[in-house]
Short mmCIF file of C-alpha atoms in Angstrom, two decimals:
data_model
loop_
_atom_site.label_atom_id
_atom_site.label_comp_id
_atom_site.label_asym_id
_atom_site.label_seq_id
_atom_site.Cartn_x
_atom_site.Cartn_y
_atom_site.Cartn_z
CA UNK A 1 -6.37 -17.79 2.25
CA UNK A 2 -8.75 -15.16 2.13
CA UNK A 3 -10.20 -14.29 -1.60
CA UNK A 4 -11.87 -11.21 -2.84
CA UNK A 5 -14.22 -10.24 -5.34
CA UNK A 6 -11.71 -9.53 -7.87
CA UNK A 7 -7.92 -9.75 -7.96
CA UNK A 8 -5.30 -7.59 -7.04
CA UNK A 9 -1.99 -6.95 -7.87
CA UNK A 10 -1.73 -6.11 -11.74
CA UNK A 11 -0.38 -2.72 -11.22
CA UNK A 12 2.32 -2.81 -13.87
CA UNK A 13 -0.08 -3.97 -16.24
CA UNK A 14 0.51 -2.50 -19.91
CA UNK A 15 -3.28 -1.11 -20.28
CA UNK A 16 -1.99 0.90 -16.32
CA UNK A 17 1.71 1.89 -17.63
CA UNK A 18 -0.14 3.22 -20.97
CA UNK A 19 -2.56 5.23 -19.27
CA UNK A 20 -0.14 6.60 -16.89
CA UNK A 21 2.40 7.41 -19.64
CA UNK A 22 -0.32 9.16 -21.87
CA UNK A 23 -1.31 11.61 -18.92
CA UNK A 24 2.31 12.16 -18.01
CA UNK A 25 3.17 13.36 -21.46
CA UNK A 26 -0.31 15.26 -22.00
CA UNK A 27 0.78 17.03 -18.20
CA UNK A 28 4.37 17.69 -19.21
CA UNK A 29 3.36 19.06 -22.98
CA UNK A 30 0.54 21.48 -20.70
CA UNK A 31 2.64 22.69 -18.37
CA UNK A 32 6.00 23.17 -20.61
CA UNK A 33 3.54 24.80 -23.32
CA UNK A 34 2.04 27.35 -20.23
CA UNK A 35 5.20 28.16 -18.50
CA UNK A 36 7.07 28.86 -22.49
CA UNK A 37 3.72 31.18 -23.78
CA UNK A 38 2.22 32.90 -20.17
CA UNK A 39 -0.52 32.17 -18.08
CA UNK A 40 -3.90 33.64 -19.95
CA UNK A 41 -6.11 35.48 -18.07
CA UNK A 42 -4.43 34.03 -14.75
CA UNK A 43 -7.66 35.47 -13.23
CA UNK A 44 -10.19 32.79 -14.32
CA UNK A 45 -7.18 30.34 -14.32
CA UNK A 46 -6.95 30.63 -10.55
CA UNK A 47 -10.96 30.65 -9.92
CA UNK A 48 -11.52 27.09 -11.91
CA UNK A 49 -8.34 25.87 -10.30
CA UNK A 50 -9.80 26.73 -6.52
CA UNK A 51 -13.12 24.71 -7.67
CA UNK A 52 -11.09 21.92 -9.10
CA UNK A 53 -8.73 21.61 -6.08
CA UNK A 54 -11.91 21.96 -3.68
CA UNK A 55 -13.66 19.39 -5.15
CA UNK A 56 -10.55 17.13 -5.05
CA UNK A 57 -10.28 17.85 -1.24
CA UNK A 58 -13.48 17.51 -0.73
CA UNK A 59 -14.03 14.54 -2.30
CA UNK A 60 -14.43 11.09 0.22
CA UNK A 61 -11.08 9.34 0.56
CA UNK A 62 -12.85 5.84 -0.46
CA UNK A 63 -12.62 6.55 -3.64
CA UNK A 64 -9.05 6.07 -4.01
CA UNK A 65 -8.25 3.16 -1.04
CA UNK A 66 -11.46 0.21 -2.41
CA UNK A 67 -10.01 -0.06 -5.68
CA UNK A 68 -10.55 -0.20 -9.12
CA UNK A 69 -14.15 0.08 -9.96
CA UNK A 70 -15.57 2.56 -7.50
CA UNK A 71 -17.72 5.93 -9.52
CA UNK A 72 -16.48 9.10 -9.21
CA UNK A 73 -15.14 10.35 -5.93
CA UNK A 74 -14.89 14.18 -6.81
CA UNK A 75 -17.94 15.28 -8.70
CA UNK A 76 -17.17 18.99 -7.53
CA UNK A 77 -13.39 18.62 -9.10
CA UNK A 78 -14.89 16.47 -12.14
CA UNK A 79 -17.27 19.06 -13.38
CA UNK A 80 -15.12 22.12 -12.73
CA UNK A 81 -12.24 20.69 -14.62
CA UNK A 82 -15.28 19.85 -17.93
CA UNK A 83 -16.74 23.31 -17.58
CA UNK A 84 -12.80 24.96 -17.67
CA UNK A 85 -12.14 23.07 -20.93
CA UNK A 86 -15.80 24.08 -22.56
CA UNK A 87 -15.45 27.39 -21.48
CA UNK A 88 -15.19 29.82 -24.28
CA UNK A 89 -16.62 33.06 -22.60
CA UNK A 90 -16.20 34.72 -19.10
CA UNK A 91 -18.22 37.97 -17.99
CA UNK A 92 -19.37 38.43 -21.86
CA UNK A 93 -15.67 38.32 -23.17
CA UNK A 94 -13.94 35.54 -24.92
CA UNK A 95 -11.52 33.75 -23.45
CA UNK A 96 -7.95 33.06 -24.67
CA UNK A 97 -6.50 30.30 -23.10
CA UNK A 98 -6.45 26.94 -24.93
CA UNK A 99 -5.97 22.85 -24.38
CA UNK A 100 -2.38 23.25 -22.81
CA UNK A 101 -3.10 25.70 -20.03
CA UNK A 102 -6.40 24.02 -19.34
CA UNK A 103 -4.54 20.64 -18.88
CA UNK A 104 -2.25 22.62 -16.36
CA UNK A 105 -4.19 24.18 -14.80
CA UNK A 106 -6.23 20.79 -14.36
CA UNK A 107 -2.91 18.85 -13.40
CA UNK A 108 -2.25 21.42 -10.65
CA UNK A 109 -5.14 21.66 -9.12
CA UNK A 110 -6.08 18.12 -9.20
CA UNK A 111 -2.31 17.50 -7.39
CA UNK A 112 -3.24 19.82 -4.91
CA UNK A 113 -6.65 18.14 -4.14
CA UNK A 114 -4.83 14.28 -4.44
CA UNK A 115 -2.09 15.54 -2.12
CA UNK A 116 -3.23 14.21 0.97
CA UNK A 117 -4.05 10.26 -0.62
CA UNK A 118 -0.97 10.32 -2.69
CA UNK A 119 1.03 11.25 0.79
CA UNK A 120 -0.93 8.55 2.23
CA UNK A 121 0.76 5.68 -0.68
CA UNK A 122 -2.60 5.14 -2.10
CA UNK A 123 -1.77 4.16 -5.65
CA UNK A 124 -5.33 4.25 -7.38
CA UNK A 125 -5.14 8.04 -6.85
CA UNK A 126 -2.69 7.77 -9.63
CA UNK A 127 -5.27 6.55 -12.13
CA UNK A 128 -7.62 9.24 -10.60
CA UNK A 129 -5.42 11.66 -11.75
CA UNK A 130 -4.13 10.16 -15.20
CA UNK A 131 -8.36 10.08 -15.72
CA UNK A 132 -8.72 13.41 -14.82
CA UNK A 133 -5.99 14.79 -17.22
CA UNK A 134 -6.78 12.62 -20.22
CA UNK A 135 -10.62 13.94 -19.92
CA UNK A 136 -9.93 17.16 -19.24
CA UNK A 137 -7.46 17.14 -21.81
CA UNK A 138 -10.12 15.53 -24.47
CA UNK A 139 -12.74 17.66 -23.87
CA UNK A 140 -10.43 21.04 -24.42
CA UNK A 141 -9.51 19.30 -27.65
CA UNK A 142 -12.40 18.96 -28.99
CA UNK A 143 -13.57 21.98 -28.15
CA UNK A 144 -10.98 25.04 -27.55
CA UNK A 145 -9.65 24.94 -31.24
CA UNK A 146 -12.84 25.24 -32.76
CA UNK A 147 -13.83 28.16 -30.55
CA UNK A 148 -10.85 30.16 -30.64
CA UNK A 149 -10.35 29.81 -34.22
CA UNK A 150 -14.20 31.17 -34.99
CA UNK A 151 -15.29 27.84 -36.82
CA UNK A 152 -18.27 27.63 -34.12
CA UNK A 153 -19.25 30.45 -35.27
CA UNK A 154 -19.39 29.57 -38.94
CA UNK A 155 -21.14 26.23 -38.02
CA UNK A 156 -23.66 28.83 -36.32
CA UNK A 157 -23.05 26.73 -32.47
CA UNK A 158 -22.56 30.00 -30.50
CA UNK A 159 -25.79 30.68 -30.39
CA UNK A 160 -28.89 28.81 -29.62
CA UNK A 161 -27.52 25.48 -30.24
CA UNK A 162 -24.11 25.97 -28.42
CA UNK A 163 -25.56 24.76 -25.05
CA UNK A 164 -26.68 21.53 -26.94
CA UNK A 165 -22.84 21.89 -28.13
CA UNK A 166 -21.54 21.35 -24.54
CA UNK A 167 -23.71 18.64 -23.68
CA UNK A 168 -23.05 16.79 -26.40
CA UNK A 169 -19.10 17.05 -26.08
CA UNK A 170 -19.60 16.51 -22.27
CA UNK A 171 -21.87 13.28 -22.68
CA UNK A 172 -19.15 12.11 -25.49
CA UNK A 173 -16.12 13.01 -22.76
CA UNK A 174 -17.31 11.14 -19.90
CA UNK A 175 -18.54 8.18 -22.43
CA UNK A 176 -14.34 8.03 -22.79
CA UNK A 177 -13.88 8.48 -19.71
CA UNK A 178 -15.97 5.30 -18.92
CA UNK A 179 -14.47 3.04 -21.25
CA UNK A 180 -10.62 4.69 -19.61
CA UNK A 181 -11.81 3.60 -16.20
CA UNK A 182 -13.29 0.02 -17.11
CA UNK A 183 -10.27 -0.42 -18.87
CA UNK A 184 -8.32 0.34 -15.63
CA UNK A 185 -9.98 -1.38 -13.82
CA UNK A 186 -9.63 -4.90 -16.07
CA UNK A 187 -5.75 -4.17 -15.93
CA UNK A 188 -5.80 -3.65 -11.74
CA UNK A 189 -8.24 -6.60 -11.19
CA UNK A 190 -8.59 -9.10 -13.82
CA UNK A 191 -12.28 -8.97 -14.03
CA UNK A 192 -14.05 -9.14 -17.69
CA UNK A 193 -14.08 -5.81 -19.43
CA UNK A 194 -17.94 -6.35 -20.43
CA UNK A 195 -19.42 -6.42 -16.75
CA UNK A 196 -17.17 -3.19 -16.07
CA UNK A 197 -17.83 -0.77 -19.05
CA UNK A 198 -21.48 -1.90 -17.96
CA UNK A 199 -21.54 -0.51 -14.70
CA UNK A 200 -19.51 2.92 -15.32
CA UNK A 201 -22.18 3.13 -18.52
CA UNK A 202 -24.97 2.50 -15.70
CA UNK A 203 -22.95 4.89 -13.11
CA UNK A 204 -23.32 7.49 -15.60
CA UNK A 205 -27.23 7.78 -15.21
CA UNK A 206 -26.61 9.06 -11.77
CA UNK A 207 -23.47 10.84 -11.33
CA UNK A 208 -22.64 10.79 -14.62
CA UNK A 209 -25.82 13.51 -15.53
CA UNK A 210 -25.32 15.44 -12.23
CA UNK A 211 -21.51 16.36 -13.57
CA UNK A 212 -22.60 16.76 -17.03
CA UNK A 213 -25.12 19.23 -16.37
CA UNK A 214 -22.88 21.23 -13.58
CA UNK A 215 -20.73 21.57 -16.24
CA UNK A 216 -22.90 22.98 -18.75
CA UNK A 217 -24.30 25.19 -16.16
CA UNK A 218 -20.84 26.50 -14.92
CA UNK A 219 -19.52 27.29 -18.30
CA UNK A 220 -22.86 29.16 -19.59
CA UNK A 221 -22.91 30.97 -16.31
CA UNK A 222 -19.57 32.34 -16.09
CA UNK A 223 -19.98 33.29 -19.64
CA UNK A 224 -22.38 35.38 -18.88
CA UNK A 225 -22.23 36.37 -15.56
CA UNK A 226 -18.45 36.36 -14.82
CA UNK A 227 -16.82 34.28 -12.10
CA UNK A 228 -19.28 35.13 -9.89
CA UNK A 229 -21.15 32.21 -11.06
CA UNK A 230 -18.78 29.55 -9.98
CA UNK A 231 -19.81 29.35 -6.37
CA UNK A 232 -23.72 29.34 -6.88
CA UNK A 233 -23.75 27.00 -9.30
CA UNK A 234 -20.89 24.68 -7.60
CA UNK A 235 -23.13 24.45 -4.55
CA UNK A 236 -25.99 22.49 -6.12
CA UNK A 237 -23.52 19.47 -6.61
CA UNK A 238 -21.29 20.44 -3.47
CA UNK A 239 -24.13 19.16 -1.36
CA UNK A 240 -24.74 15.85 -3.93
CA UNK A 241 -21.86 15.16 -3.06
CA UNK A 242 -22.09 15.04 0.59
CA UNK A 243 -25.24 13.39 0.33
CA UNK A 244 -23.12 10.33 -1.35
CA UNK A 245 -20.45 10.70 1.19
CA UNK A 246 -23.68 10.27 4.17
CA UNK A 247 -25.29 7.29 1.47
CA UNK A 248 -21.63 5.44 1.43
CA UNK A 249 -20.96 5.58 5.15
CA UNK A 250 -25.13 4.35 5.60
CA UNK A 251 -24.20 1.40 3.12
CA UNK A 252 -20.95 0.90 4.85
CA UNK A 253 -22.30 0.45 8.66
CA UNK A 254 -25.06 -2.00 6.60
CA UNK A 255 -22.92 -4.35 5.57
CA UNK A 256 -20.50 -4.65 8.43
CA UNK A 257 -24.30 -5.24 10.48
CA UNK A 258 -25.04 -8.16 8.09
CA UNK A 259 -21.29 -9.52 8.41
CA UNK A 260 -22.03 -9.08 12.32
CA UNK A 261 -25.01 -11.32 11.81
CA UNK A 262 -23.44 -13.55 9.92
CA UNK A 263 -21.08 -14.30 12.47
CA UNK A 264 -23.68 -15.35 14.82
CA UNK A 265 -23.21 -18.98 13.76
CA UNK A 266 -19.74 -18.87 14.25
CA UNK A 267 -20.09 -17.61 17.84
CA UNK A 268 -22.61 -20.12 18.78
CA UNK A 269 -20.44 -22.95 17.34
CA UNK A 270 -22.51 -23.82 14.12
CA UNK A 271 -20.05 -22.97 11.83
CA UNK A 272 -16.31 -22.59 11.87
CA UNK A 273 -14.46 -19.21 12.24
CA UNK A 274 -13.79 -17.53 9.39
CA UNK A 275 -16.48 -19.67 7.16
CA UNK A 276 -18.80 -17.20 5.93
CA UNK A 277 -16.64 -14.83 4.95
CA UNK A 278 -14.46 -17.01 2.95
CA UNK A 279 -17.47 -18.04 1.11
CA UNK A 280 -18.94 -14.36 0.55
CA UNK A 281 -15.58 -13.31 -0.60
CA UNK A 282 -15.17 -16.06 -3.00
CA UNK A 283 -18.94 -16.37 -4.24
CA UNK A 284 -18.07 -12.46 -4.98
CA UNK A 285 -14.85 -12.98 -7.43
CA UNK A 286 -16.93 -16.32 -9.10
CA UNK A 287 -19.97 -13.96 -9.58
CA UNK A 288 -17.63 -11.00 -11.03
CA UNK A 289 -15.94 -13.66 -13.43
CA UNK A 290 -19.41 -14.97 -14.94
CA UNK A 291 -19.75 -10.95 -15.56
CA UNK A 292 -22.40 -10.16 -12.88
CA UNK A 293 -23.84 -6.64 -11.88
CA UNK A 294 -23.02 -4.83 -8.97
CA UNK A 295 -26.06 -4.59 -7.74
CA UNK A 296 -26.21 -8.61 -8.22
CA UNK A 297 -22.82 -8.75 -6.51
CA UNK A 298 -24.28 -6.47 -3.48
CA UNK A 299 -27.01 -9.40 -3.05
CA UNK A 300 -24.93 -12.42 -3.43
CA UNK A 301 -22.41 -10.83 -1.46
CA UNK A 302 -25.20 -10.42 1.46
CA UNK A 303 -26.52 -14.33 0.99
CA UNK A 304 -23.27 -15.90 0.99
CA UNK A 305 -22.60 -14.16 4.18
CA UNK A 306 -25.53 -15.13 5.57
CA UNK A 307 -26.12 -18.98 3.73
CA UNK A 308 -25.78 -20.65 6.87
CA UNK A 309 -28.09 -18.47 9.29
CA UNK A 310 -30.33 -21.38 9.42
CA UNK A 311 -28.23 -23.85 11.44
CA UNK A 312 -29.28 -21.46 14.38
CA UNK A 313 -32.10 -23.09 14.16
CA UNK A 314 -31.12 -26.79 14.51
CA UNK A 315 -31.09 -27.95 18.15
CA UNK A 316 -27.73 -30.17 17.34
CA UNK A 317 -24.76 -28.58 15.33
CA UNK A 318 -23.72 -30.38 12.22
CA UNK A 319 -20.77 -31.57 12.66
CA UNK A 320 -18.09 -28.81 11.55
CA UNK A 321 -20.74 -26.72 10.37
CA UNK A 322 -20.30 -28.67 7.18
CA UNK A 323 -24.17 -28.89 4.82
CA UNK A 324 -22.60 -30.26 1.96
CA UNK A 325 -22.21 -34.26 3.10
CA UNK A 326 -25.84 -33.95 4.95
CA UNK A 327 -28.84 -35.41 2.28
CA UNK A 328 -30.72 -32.90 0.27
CA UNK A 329 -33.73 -33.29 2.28
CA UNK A 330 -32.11 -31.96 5.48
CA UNK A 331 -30.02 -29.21 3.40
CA UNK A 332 -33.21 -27.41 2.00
CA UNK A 333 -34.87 -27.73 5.41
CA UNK A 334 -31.58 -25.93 7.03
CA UNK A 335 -31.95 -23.50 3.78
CA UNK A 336 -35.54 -22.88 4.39
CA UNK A 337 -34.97 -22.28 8.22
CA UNK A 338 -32.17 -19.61 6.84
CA UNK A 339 -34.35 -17.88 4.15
CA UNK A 340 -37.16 -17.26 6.96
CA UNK A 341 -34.49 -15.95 9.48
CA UNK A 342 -32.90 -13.72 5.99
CA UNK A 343 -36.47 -12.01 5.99
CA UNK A 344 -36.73 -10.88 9.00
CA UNK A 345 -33.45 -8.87 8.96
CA UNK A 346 -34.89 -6.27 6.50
CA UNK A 347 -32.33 -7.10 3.40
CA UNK A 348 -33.70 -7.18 0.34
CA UNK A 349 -36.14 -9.83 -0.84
CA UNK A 350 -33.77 -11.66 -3.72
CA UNK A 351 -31.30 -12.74 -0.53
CA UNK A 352 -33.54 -14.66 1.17
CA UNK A 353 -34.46 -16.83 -2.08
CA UNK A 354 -30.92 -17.24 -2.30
CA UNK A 355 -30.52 -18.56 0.82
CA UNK A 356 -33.70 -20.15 0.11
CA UNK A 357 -32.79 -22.30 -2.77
CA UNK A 358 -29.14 -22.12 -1.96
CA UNK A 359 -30.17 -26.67 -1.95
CA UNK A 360 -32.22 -27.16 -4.50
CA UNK A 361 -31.19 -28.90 -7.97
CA UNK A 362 -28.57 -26.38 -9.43
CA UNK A 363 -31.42 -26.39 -12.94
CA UNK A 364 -34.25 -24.47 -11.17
CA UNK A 365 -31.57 -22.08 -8.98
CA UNK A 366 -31.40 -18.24 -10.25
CA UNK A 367 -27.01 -18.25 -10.71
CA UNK A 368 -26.49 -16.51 -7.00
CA UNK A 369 -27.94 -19.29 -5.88
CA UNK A 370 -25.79 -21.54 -8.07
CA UNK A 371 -22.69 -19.56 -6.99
CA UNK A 372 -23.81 -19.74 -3.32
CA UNK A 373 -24.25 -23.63 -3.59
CA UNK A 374 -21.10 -24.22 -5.21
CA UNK A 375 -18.73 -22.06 -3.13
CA UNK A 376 -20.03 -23.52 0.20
CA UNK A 377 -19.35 -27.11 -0.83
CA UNK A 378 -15.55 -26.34 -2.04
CA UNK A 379 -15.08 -24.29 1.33
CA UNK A 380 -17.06 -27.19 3.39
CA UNK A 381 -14.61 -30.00 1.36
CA UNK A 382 -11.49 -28.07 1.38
CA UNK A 383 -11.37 -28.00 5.00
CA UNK A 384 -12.30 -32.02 5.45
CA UNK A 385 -9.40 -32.37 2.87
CA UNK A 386 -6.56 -32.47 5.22
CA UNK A 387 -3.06 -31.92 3.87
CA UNK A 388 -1.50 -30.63 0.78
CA UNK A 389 -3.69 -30.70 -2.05
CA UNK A 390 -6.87 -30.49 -0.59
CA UNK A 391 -7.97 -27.90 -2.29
CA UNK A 392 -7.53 -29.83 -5.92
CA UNK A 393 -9.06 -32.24 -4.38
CA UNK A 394 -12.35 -30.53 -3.53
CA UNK A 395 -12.88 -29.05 -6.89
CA UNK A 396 -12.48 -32.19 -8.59
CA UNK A 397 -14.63 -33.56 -6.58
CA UNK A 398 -17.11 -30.76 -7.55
CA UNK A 399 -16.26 -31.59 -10.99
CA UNK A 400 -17.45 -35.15 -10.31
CA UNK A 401 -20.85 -33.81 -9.17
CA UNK A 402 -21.49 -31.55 -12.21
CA UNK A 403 -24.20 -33.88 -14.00
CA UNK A 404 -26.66 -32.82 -10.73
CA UNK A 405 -25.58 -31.05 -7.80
CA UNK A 406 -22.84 -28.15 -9.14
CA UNK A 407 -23.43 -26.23 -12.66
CA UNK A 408 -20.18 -26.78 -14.25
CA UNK A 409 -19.77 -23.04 -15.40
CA UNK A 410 -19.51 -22.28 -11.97
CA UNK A 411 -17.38 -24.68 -11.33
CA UNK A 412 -15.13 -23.58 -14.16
CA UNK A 413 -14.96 -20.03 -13.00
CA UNK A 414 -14.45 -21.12 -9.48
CA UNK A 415 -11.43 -23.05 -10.84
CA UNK A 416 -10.06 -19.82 -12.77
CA UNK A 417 -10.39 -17.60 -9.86
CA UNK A 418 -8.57 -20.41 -7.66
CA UNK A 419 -6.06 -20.45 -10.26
CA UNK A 420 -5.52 -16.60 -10.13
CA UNK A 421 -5.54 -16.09 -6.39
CA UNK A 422 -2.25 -18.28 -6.78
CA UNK A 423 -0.89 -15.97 -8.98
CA UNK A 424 -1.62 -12.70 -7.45
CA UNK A 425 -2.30 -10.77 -3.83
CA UNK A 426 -5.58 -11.19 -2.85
CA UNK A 427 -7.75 -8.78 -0.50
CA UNK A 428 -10.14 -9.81 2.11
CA UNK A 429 -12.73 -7.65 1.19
CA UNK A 430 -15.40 -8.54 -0.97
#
């Protein structure tokens, strides 16, 4: 059984059904409320729709077939669909549409853009979308009403302080938006809400800003320069995004070279087939369960894979690859042959301590390297466990070995995610 960095399988979780059922009815009340009252300056309407559809088709198709958990996919789309719902002027004239015909105009351009992944059966464009219209649909509501009813005015924020307006609503929208998609991606996965909402709040340093400030930019343009405006300033982040699309596939063809490498033992006969990618892929879900960072993840992922890169070294194989039954002397000298191959591949520094200290008393090991430790001895006993049970059997024995060789938190959240891969599909990729 492969296992994966987090779980899969909880689609008709409540938390998904009641994020899907909230953007169906905010759609249906848009689009019911547009097609009963008239489409409002259809001109403008059609313009942000184009950007929003663009961006959607524009955006890389990863974004919707890795899963829960990846940033934003459609930049382009996610700040033209903010600036249309903060948009209270176009060409020096006010505008007259309000929430419901920005949330259909939002809904049908973002179908347009999704229609090639959600032709494709990729579900997670679904929660793409329900995102996009409960955002979109936030942001018009918090700001639409107060424009079109003059209360801006009276509050004196159509002036100086209205672009410190936008920003403000747009850094509160995509705050919601990043506890919506941490939340979606708890209910798809499993994995603790804490670590998630931590990494979308992180995400939105980057991407986050870049959208934000499109946004702003878009709506103050085309207020005063028309809808002109929407292709210079949509070009700035057009090309961000392309740069991310060029920075995914880089990271992409890196870690499929380090899984290459990693398979070097396995080819030579060190190790057997299949070994270090069981344990990268399970040292990944025990690292997300004890709530670690992706950019922690992205290391351990990299030392598991590579944890037994030493045994190239040894002039006689160990016998089924296994480390775990050797004595701790010979383990940290096969850990120290690995950590001096690790840095000579060009990964970052913190994998090669990992593989490193991958032997060394679980007390002075950073937690990768406790993960690392622990996930290669259940995978190494597992196997020598013949017959049903073996698996139990392994982690009890880990159990036993708790007061020196295995932290037992790790051990604990090993168990869990053991106990949930029985309960759920599992993917192979970590």
């Amino acid at each position: 059984m492969s296992l994966p960095r987090g779980l899969k399988g909880a689609g008709s979780a409540p938390t998904v059904v009641a994020v899907h059922a909230a953007a169906a009815a905010l759609a249906a009340w848009g689009l019911g409320r547009t097609l009963w009252d008239g489409l409002a300056q259809p001109g403008a309407a059609l313009a942000f729709g184009v950007l929003i559809a663009a961006g959607e088709l524009l955006s890389r198709g990863a974004a919707y077939t890795t899963g829960p958990g990846e940033r934003e996919g459609a930049p382009l789309g996610a700040a033209g669909a903010l600036a249309y719902a903060l948009l209270g002027e176009a060409g020096g004239r006010p505008t007259t549409h309000g929430v419901p015909q920005v949330v259909a105009v939002v809904v049908a351009a973002v179908l347009v853009g999704l229609v090639p992944h959600l032709a494709l059966g990729r579900r997670h464009a679904l929660d793409h979308l329900a995102r996009r219209v409960l955002t979109a649909g936030f942001a018009a509501t918090c700001f639409q009403p107060l424009y079109n009813t003059g209360t801006l005015a009276l509050w004196g924020a159509d002036g100086r302080l209205h672009p410190l307006l936008l920003i403000g609503l747009l850094a509160l929208t995509v705050l919601c938006d990043a506890v919506l998609a941490a939340a979606l991606a708890r209910a798809r996965t499993g994995w603790p809400y804490g670590p998630l909402l931590r990494d979308e709040l992180r995400a939105l340093l980057g991407i986050g800003t870049a959208i934000c400030a499109t946004g702003v930019v878009v709506s103050l343009a085309t207020a005063a320069a028309g809808l002109w405006a929407l292709p210079v300033c949509a070009l700035p982040l057009l090309l961000t995004q392309f740069a991310f699309r060029r920075f995914a596939a880089v990271r992409a063809t890196y870690r499929q070279t380090i899984a290459s490498l990693a398979r070097a033992t396995e080819i030579a006969g060190y190790t057997p087939p299949g070994h270090a990618r069981r344990v990268a892929a399970l040292s990944c879900a025990v690292g997300r369960e004890l709530g670690l960072s992706e950019p922690d993840l992205d290391v351990l992922e990299y030392a598991a894979l590579m944890h037994d890169i030493g045994q190239l070294s040894l002039l006689d194989p160990v016998p089924a690859g296994a480390t775990a039954p050797l004595p701790p002397a010979e383990q940290r000298r096969i850990a120290l042959l690995g950590g001096a191959v690790v840095r000579q591949t060009g990964v970052p520094a913190q994998v090669a301590v990992i593989v490193e200290r991958q032997a060394d008393p679980f007390r002075d090991q950073p937690v990768t390297a406790r993960i690392v430790r622990t996930v290669n001895a259940y995978d190494d006993l597992s196997r020598s466990a013949a017959g049903p049970g073996g698996g139990l059997r392994a982690l009890e024995r880990l159990r036993l070995s708790t007061a020196q060789d295995h932290e037992p938190r790790v051990v604990e959240a090993l168990a869990r995610v053991l106990a949930a891969a029985g309960r759920h599909e599992v993917t192979g990729r970590c």
